[in-house]
PDB file of C-alpha atoms and ligand atoms in Angstrom:
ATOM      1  CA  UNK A   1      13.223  23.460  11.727  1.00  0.00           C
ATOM      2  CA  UNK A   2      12.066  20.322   9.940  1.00  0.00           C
ATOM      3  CA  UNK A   3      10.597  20.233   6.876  1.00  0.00           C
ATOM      4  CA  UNK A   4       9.083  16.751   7.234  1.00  0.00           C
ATOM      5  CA  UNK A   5       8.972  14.461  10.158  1.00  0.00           C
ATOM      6  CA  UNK A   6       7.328  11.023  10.916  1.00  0.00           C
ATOM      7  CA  UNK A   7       6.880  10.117  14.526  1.00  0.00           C
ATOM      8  CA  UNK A   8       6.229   7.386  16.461  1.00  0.00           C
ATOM      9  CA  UNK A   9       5.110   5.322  13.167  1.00  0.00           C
ATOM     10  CA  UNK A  10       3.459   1.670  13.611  1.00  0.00           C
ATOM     11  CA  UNK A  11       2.946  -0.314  10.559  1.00  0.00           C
ATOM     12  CA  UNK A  12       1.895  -4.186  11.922  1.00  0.00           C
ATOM     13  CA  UNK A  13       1.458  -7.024   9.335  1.00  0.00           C
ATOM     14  CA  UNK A  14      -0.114  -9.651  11.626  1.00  0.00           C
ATOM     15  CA  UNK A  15       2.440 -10.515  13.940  1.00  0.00           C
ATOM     16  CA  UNK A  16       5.114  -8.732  12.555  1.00  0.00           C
ATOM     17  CA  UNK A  17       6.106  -5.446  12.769  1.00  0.00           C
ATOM     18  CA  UNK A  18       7.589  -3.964   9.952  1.00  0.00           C
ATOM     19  CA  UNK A  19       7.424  -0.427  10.780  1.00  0.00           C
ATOM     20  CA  UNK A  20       8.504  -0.337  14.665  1.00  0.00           C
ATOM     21  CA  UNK A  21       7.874   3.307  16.499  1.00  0.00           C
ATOM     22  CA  UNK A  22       9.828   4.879  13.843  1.00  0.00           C
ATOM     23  CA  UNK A  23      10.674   8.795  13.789  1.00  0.00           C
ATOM     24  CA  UNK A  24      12.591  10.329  11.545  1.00  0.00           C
ATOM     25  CA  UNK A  25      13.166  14.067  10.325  1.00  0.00           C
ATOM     26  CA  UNK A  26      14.023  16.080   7.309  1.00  0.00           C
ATOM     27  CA  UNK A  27      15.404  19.455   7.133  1.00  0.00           C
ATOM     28  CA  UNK A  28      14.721  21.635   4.128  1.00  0.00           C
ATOM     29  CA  UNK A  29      17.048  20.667   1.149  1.00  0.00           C
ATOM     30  CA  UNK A  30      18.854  17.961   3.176  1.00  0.00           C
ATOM     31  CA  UNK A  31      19.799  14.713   1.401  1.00  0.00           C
ATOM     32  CA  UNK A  32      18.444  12.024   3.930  1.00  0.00           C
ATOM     33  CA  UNK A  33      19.361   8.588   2.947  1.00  0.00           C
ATOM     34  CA  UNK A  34      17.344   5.611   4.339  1.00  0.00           C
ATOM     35  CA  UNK A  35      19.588   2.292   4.622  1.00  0.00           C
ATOM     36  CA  UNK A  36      19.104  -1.067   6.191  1.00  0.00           C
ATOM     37  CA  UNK A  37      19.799  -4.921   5.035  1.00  0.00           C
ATOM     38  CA  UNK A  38      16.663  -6.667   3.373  1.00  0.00           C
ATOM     39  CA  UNK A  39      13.367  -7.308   5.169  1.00  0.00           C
ATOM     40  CA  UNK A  40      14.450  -3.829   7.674  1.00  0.00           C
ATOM     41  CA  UNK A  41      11.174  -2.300   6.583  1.00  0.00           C
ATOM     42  CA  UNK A  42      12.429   0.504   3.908  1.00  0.00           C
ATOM     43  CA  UNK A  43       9.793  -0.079   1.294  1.00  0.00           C
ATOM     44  CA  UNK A  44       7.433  -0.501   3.938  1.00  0.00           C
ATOM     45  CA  UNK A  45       8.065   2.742   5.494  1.00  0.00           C
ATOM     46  CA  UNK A  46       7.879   4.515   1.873  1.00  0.00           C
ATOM     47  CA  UNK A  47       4.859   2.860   1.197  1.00  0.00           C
ATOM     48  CA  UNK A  48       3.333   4.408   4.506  1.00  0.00           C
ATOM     49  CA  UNK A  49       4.953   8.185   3.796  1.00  0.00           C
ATOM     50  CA  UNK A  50       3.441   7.950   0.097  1.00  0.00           C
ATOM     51  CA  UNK A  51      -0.098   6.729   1.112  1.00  0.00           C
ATOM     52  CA  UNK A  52      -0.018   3.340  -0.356  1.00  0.00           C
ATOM     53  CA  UNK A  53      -0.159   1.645   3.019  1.00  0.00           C
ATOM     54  CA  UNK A  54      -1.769   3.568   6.212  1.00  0.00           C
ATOM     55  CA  UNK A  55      -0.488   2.995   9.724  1.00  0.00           C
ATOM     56  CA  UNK A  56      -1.682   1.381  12.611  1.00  0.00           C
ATOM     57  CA  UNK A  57       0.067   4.189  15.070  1.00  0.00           C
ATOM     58  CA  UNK A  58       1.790   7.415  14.662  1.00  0.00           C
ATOM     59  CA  UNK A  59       2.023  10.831  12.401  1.00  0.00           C
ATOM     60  CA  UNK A  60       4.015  11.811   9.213  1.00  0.00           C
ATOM     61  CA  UNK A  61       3.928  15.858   8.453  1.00  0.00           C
ATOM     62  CA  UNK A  62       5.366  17.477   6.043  1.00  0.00           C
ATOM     63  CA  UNK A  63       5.418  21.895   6.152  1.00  0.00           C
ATOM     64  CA  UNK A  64       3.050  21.453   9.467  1.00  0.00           C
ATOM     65  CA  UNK A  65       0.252  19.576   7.380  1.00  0.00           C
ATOM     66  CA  UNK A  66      -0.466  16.566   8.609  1.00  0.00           C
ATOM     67  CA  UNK A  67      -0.121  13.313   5.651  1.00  0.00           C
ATOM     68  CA  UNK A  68      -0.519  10.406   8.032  1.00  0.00           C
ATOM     69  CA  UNK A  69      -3.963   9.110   6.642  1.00  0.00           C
ATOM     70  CA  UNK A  70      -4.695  11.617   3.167  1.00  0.00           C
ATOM     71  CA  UNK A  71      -4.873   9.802   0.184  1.00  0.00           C
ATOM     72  CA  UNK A  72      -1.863   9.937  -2.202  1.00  0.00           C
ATOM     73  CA  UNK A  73      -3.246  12.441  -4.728  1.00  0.00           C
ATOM     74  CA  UNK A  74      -3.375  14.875  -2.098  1.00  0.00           C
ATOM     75  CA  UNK A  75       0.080  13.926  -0.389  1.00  0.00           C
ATOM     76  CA  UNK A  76       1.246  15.366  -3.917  1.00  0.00           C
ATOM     77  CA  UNK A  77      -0.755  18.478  -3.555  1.00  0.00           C
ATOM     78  CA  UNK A  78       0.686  19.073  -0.406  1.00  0.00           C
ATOM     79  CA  UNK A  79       4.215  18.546  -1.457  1.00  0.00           C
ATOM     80  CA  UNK A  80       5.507  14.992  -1.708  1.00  0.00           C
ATOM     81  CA  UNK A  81       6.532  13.582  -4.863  1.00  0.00           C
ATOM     82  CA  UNK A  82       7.646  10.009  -4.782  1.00  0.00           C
ATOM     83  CA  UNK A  83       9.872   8.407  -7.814  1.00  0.00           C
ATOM     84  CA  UNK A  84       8.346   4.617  -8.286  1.00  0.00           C
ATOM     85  CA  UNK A  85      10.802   1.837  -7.953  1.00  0.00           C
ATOM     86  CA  UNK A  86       9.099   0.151 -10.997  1.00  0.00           C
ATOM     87  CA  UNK A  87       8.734   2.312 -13.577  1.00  0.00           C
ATOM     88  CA  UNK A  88       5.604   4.918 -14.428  1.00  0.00           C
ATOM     89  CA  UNK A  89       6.509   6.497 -18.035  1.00  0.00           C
ATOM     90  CA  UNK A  90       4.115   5.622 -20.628  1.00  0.00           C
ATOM     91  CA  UNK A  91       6.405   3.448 -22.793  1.00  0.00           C
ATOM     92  CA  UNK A  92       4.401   4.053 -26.417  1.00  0.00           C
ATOM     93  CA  UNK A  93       4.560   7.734 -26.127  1.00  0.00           C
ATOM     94  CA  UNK A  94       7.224  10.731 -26.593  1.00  0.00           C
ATOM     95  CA  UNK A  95       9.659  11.572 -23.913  1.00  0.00           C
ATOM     96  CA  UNK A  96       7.149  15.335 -24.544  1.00  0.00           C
ATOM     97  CA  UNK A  97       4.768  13.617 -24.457  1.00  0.00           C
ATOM     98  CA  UNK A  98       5.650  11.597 -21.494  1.00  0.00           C
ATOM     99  CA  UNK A  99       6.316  15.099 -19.729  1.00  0.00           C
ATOM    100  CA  UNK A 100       3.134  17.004 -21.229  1.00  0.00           C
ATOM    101  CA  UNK A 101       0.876  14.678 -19.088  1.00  0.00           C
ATOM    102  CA  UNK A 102       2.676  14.938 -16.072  1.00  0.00           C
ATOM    103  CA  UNK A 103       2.668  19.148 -16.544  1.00  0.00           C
ATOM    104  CA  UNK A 104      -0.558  18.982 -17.653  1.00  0.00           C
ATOM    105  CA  UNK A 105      -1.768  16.856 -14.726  1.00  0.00           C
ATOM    106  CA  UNK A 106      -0.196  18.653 -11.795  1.00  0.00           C
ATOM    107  CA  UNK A 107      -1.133  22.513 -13.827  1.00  0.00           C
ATOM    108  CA  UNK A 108      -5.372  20.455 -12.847  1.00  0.00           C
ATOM    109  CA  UNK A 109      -6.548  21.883 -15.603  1.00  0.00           C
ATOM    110  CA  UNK A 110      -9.206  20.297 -17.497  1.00  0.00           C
ATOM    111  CA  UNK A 111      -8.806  17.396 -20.048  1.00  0.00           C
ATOM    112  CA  UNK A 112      -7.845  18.380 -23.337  1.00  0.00           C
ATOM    113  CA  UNK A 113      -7.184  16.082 -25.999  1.00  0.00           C
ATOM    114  CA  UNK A 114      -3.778  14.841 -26.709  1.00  0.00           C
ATOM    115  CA  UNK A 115      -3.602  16.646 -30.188  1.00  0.00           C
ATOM    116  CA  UNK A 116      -4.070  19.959 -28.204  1.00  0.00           C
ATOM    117  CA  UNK A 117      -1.935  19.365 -25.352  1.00  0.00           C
ATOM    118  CA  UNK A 118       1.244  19.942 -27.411  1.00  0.00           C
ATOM    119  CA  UNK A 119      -0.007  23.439 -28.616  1.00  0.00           C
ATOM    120  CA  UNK A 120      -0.208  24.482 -25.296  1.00  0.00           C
ATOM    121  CA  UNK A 121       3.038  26.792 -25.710  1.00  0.00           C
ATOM    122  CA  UNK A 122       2.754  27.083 -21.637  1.00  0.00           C
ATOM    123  CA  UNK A 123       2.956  23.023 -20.809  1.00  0.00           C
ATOM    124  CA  UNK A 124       5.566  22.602 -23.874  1.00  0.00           C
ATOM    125  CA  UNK A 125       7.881  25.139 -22.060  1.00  0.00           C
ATOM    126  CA  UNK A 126       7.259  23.589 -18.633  1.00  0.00           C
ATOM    127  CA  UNK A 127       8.140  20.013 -20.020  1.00  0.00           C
ATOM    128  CA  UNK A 128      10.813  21.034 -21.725  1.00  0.00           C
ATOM    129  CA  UNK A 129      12.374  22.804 -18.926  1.00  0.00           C
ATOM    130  CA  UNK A 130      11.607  19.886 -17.058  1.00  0.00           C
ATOM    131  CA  UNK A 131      13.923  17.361 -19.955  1.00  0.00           C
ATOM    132  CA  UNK A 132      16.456  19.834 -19.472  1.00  0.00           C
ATOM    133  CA  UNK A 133      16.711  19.676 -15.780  1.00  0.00           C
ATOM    134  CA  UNK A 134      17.095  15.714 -15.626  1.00  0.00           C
ATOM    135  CA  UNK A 135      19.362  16.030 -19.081  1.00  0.00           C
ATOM    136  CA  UNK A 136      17.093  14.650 -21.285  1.00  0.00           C
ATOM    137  CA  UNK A 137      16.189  17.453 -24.032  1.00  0.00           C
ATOM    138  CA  UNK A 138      18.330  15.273 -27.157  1.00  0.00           C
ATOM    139  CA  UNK A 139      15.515  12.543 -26.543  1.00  0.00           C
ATOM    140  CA  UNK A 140      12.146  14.620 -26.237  1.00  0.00           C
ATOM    141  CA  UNK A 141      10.911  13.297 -29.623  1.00  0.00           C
ATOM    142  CA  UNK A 142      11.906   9.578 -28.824  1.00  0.00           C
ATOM    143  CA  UNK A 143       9.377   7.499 -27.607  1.00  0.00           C
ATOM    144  CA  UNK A 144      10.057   6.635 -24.227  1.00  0.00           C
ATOM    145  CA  UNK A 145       9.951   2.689 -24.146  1.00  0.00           C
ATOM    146  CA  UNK A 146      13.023   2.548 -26.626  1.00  0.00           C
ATOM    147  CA  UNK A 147      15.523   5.040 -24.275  1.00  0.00           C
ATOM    148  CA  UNK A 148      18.309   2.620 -22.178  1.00  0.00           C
ATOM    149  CA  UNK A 149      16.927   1.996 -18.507  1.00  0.00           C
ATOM    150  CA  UNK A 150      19.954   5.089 -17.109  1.00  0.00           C
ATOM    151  CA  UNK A 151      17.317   7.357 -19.475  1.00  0.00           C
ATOM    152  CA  UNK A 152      14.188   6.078 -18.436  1.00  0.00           C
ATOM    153  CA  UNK A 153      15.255   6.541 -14.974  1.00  0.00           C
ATOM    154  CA  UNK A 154      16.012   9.996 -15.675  1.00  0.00           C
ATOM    155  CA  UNK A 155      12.729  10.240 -16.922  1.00  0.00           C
ATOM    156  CA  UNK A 156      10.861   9.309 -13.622  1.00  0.00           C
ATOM    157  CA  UNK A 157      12.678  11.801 -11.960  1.00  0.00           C
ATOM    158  CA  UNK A 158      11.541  14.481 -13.878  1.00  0.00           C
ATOM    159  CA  UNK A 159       7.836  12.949 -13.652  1.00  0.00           C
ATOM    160  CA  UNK A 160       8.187  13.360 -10.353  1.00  0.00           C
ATOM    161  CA  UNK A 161       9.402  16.690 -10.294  1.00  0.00           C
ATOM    162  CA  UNK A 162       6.257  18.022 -12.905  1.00  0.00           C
ATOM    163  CA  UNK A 163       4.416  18.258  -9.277  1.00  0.00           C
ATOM    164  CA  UNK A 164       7.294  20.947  -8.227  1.00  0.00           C
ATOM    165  CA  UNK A 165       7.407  18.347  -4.757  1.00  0.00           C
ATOM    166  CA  UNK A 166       8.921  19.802  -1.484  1.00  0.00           C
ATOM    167  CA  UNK A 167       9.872  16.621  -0.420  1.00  0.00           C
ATOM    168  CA  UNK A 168      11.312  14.040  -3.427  1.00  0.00           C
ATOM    169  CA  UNK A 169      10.927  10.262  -2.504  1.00  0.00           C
ATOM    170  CA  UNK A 170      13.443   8.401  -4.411  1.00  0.00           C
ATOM    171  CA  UNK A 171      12.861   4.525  -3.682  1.00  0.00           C
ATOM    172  CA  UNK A 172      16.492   2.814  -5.577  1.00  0.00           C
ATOM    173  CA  UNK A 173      17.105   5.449  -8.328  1.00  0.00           C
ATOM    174  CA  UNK A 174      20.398   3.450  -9.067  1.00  0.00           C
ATOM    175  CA  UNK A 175      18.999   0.266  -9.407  1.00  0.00           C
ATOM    176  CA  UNK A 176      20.190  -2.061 -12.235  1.00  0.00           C
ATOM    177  CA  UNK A 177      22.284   0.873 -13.438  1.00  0.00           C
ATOM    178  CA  UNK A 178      25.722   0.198 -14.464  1.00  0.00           C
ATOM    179  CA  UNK A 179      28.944   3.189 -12.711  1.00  0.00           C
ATOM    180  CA  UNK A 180      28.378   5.834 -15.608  1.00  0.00           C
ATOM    181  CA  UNK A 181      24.568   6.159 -14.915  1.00  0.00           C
ATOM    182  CA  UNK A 182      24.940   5.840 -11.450  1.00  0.00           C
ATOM    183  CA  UNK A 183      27.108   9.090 -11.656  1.00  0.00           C
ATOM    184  CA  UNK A 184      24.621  10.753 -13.743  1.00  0.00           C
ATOM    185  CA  UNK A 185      21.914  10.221 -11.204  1.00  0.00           C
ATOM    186  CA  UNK A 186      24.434  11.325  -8.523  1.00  0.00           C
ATOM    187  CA  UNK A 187      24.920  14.502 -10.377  1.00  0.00           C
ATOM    188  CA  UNK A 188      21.224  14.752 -11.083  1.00  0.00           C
ATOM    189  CA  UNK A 189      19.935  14.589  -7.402  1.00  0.00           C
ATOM    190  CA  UNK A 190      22.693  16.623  -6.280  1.00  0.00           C
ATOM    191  CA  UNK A 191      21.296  19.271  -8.280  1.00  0.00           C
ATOM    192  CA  UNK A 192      18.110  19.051  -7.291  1.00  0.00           C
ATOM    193  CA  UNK A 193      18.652  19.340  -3.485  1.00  0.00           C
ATOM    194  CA  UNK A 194      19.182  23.483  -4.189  1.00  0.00           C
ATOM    195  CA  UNK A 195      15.352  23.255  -4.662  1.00  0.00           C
ATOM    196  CA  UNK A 196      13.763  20.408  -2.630  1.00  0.00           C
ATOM    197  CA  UNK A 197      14.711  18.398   0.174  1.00  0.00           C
ATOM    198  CA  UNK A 198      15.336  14.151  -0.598  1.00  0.00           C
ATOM    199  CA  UNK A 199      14.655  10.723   1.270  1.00  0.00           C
ATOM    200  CA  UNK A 200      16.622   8.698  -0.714  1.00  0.00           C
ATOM    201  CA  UNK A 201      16.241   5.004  -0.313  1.00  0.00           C
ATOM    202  CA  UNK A 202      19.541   3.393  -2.135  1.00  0.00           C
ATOM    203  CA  UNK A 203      21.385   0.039  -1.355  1.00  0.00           C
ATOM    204  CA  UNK A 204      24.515   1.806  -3.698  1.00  0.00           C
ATOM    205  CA  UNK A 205      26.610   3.398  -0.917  1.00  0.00           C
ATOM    206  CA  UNK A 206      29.168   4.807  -2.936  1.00  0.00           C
ATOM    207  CA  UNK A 207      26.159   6.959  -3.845  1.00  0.00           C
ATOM    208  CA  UNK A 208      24.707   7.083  -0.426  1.00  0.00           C
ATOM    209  CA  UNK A 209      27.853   8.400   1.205  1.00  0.00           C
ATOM    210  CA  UNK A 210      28.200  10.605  -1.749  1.00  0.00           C
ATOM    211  CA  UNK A 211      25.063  12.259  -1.238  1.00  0.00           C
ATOM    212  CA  UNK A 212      23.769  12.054   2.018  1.00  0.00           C
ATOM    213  CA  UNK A 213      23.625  15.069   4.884  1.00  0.00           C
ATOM    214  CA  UNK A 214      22.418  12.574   7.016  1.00  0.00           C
ATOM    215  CA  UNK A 215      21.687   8.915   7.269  1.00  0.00           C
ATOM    216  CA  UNK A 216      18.717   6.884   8.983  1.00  0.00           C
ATOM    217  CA  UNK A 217      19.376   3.325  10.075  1.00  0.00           C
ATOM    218  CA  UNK A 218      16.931   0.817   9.568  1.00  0.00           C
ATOM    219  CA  UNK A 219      16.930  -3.046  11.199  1.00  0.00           C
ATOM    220  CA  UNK A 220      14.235  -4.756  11.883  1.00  0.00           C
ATOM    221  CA  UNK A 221      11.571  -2.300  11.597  1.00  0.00           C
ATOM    222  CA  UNK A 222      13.610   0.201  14.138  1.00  0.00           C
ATOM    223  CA  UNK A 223      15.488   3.057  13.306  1.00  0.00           C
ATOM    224  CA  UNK A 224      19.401   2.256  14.282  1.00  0.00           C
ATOM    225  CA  UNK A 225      20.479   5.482  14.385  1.00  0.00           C
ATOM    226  CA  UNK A 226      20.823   8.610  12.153  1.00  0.00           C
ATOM    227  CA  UNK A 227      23.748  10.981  11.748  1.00  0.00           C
ATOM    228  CA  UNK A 228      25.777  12.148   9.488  1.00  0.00           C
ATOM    229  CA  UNK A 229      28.195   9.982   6.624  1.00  0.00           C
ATOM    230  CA  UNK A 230      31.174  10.295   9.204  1.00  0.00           C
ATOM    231  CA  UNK A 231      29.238   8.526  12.338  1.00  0.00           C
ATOM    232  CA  UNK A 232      27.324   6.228  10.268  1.00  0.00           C
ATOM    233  CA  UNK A 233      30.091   5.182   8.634  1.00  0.00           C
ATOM    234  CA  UNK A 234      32.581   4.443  11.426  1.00  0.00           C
ATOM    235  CA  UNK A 235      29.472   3.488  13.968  1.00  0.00           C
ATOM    236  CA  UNK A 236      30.288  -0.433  14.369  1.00  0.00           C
ATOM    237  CA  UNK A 237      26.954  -2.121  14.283  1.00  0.00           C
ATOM    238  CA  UNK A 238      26.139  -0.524  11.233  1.00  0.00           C
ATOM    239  CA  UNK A 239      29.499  -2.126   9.713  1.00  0.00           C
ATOM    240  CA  UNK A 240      28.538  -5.197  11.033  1.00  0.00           C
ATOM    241  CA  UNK A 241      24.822  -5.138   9.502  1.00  0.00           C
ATOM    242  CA  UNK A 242      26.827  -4.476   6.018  1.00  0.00           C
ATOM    243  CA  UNK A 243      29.198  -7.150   6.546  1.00  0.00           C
ATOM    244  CA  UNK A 244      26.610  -9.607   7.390  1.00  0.00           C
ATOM    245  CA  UNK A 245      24.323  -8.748   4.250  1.00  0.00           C
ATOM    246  CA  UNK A 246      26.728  -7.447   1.793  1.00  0.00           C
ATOM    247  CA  UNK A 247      26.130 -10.715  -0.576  1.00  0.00           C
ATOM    248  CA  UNK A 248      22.113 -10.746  -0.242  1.00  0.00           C
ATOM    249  CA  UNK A 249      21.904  -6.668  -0.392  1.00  0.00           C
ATOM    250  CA  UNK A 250      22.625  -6.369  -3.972  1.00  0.00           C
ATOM    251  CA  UNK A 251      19.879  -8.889  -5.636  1.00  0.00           C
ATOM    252  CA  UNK A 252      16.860  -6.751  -3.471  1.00  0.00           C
TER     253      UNK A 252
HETATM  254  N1  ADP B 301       2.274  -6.675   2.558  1.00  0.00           N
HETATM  255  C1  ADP B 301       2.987  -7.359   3.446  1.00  0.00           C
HETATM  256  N2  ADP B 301       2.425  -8.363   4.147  1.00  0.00           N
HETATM  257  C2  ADP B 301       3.145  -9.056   5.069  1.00  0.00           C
HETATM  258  N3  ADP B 301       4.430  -8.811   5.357  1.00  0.00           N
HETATM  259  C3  ADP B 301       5.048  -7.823   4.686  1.00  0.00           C
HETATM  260  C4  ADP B 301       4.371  -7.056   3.695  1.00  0.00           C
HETATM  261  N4  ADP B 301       5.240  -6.139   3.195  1.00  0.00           N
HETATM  262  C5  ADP B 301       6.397  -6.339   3.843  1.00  0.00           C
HETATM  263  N5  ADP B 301       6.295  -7.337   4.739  1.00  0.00           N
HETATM  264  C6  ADP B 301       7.342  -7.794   5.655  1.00  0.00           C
HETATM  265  O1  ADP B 301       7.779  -6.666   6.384  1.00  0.00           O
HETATM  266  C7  ADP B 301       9.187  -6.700   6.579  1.00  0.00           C
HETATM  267  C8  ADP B 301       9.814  -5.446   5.965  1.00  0.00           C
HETATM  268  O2  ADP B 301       9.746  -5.541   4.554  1.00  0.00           O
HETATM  269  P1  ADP B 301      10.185  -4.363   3.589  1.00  0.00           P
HETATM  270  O3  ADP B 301       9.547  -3.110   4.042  1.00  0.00           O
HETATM  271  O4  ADP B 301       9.915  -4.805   2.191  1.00  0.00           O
HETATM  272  O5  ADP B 301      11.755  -4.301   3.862  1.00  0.00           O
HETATM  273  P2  ADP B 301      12.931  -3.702   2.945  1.00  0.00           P
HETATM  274  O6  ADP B 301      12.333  -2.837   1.900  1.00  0.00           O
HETATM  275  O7  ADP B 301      13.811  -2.968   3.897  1.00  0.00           O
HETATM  276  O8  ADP B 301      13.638  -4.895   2.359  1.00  0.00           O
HETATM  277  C9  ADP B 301       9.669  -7.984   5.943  1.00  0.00           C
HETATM  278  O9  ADP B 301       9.782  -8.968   6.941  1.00  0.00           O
HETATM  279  C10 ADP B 301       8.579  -8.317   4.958  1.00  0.00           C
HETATM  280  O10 ADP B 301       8.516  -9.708   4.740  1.00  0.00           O
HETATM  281 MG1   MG B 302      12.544  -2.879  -0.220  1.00  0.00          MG
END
């Protein structure tokens, strides 16, 4: 059974349409990898699964409750976390500190001050649990706008885990990340799958075909096809998509 599945989605910008009749499912703890060359409609369609846009046509569920037109806040309640291409750490304050908030804000309980929060021996354990799970408990004290972008990454990630998601969202994790981060944040989201299932949205393939259980196509707003690495990777159109984008791909 699916864990999360968008059908039939329309997403129109005037003329255009981005998001094209698109379904697509998850399974639980399945790595699902989103590709396509520039313009297919892959931020497009995150921005519809995480609330930021709202469709014109069609239905995204996730564990039988439907998302398709609740506000984000309460996407997250229901299960879906989504990691933020652009970064949403608070650069001025601790990595615990960072954390803290994020524990604090998905626990809902009421605003306390920020001298209190870290006395809170219940949020300190959950945010540190949470720096060791994305490898980060050397740099809790460090404030969080002077770790190297492989860190800060690693940071998002467990921001968006604070919200314990069913369903992670991770628009370009690798992005502007040199090989040996890259491999951490292989290793890091290959751990997490054992808890949560992924849509991974990555233009790194050495990552995507390291990852994946399956793989969605995306051109032109249409799903290609999905399948596992083996078919996607020896389907011909999809080689010839790569081929024909390989140059432009890397600078989106
Ligand atoms: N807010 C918008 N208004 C008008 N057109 C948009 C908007 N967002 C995206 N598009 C267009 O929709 C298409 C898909 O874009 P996008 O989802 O960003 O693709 P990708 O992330 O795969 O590169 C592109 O042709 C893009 O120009
Ligand atoms: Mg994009």
């Amino acid at each position: 059974m699916s864990l999360f599945v968008v059908n039939g989605l329309v997403k129109r910008f005037g003329a255009l349409v981005a998001t094209d009749h698109v379904a697509l499912e998850v399974h639980p703890n399945e790595i699902h990898a989103l590709i396509g060359p520039n313009g297919a409609g892959k931020s497009t369609l995150v921005n519809l699964i995480s609330g930021l846009l709202l469709p014109d046509e069609g239905q995204i569920e996730l564990d039988g409750a439907k998302l398709t037109t609740l506000p984000m806040e309460a996407r997250i309640r229901a299960g879906l976390s989504r990691c933020f291409q652009i970064t949403s750490i608070f650069p001025k304050a601790t990595v615990l500190d960072n954390l803290l908030l994020a524990v604090q804000a998905q626990s809902g309980s009421s605003f306390r001050f920020w001298a209190d929060r870290g006395r809170d021996p219940g949020l300190v354990e959950a945010a540190q649990a949470l720096a060791a799970r994305v490898g980060l408990t050397y740099a809790l004290q460090r404030c969080a706008g002077t770790l190297p972008h492989g860190a800060q990454r690693q940071l998002d990630v467990a921001l968006a885990l604070a919200a314990q998601p069913k369903l992670l969202l991770l628009d370009e994790p690798m992005a502007g990340m040199g090989p040996e981060d890259s491999e951490r944040m292989t290793e890091l989201i290959h751990s997490l799958r054992q808890d949560m299932a992924i849509l991974l949205i990555e233009h790194d393939m050495k990552a995507v075909f390291a990852l994946a259980d399956r793989i969605t196509v995306l051109v032109y707003g249409k799903v290609l096809l999905s399948g596992d690495v083996e078919t996607i990777r020896n389907h011909a159109q999809v080689q010839a998509v790569y081929l024909g984008t390989e140059t432009t791909e890397t600078a989106a």
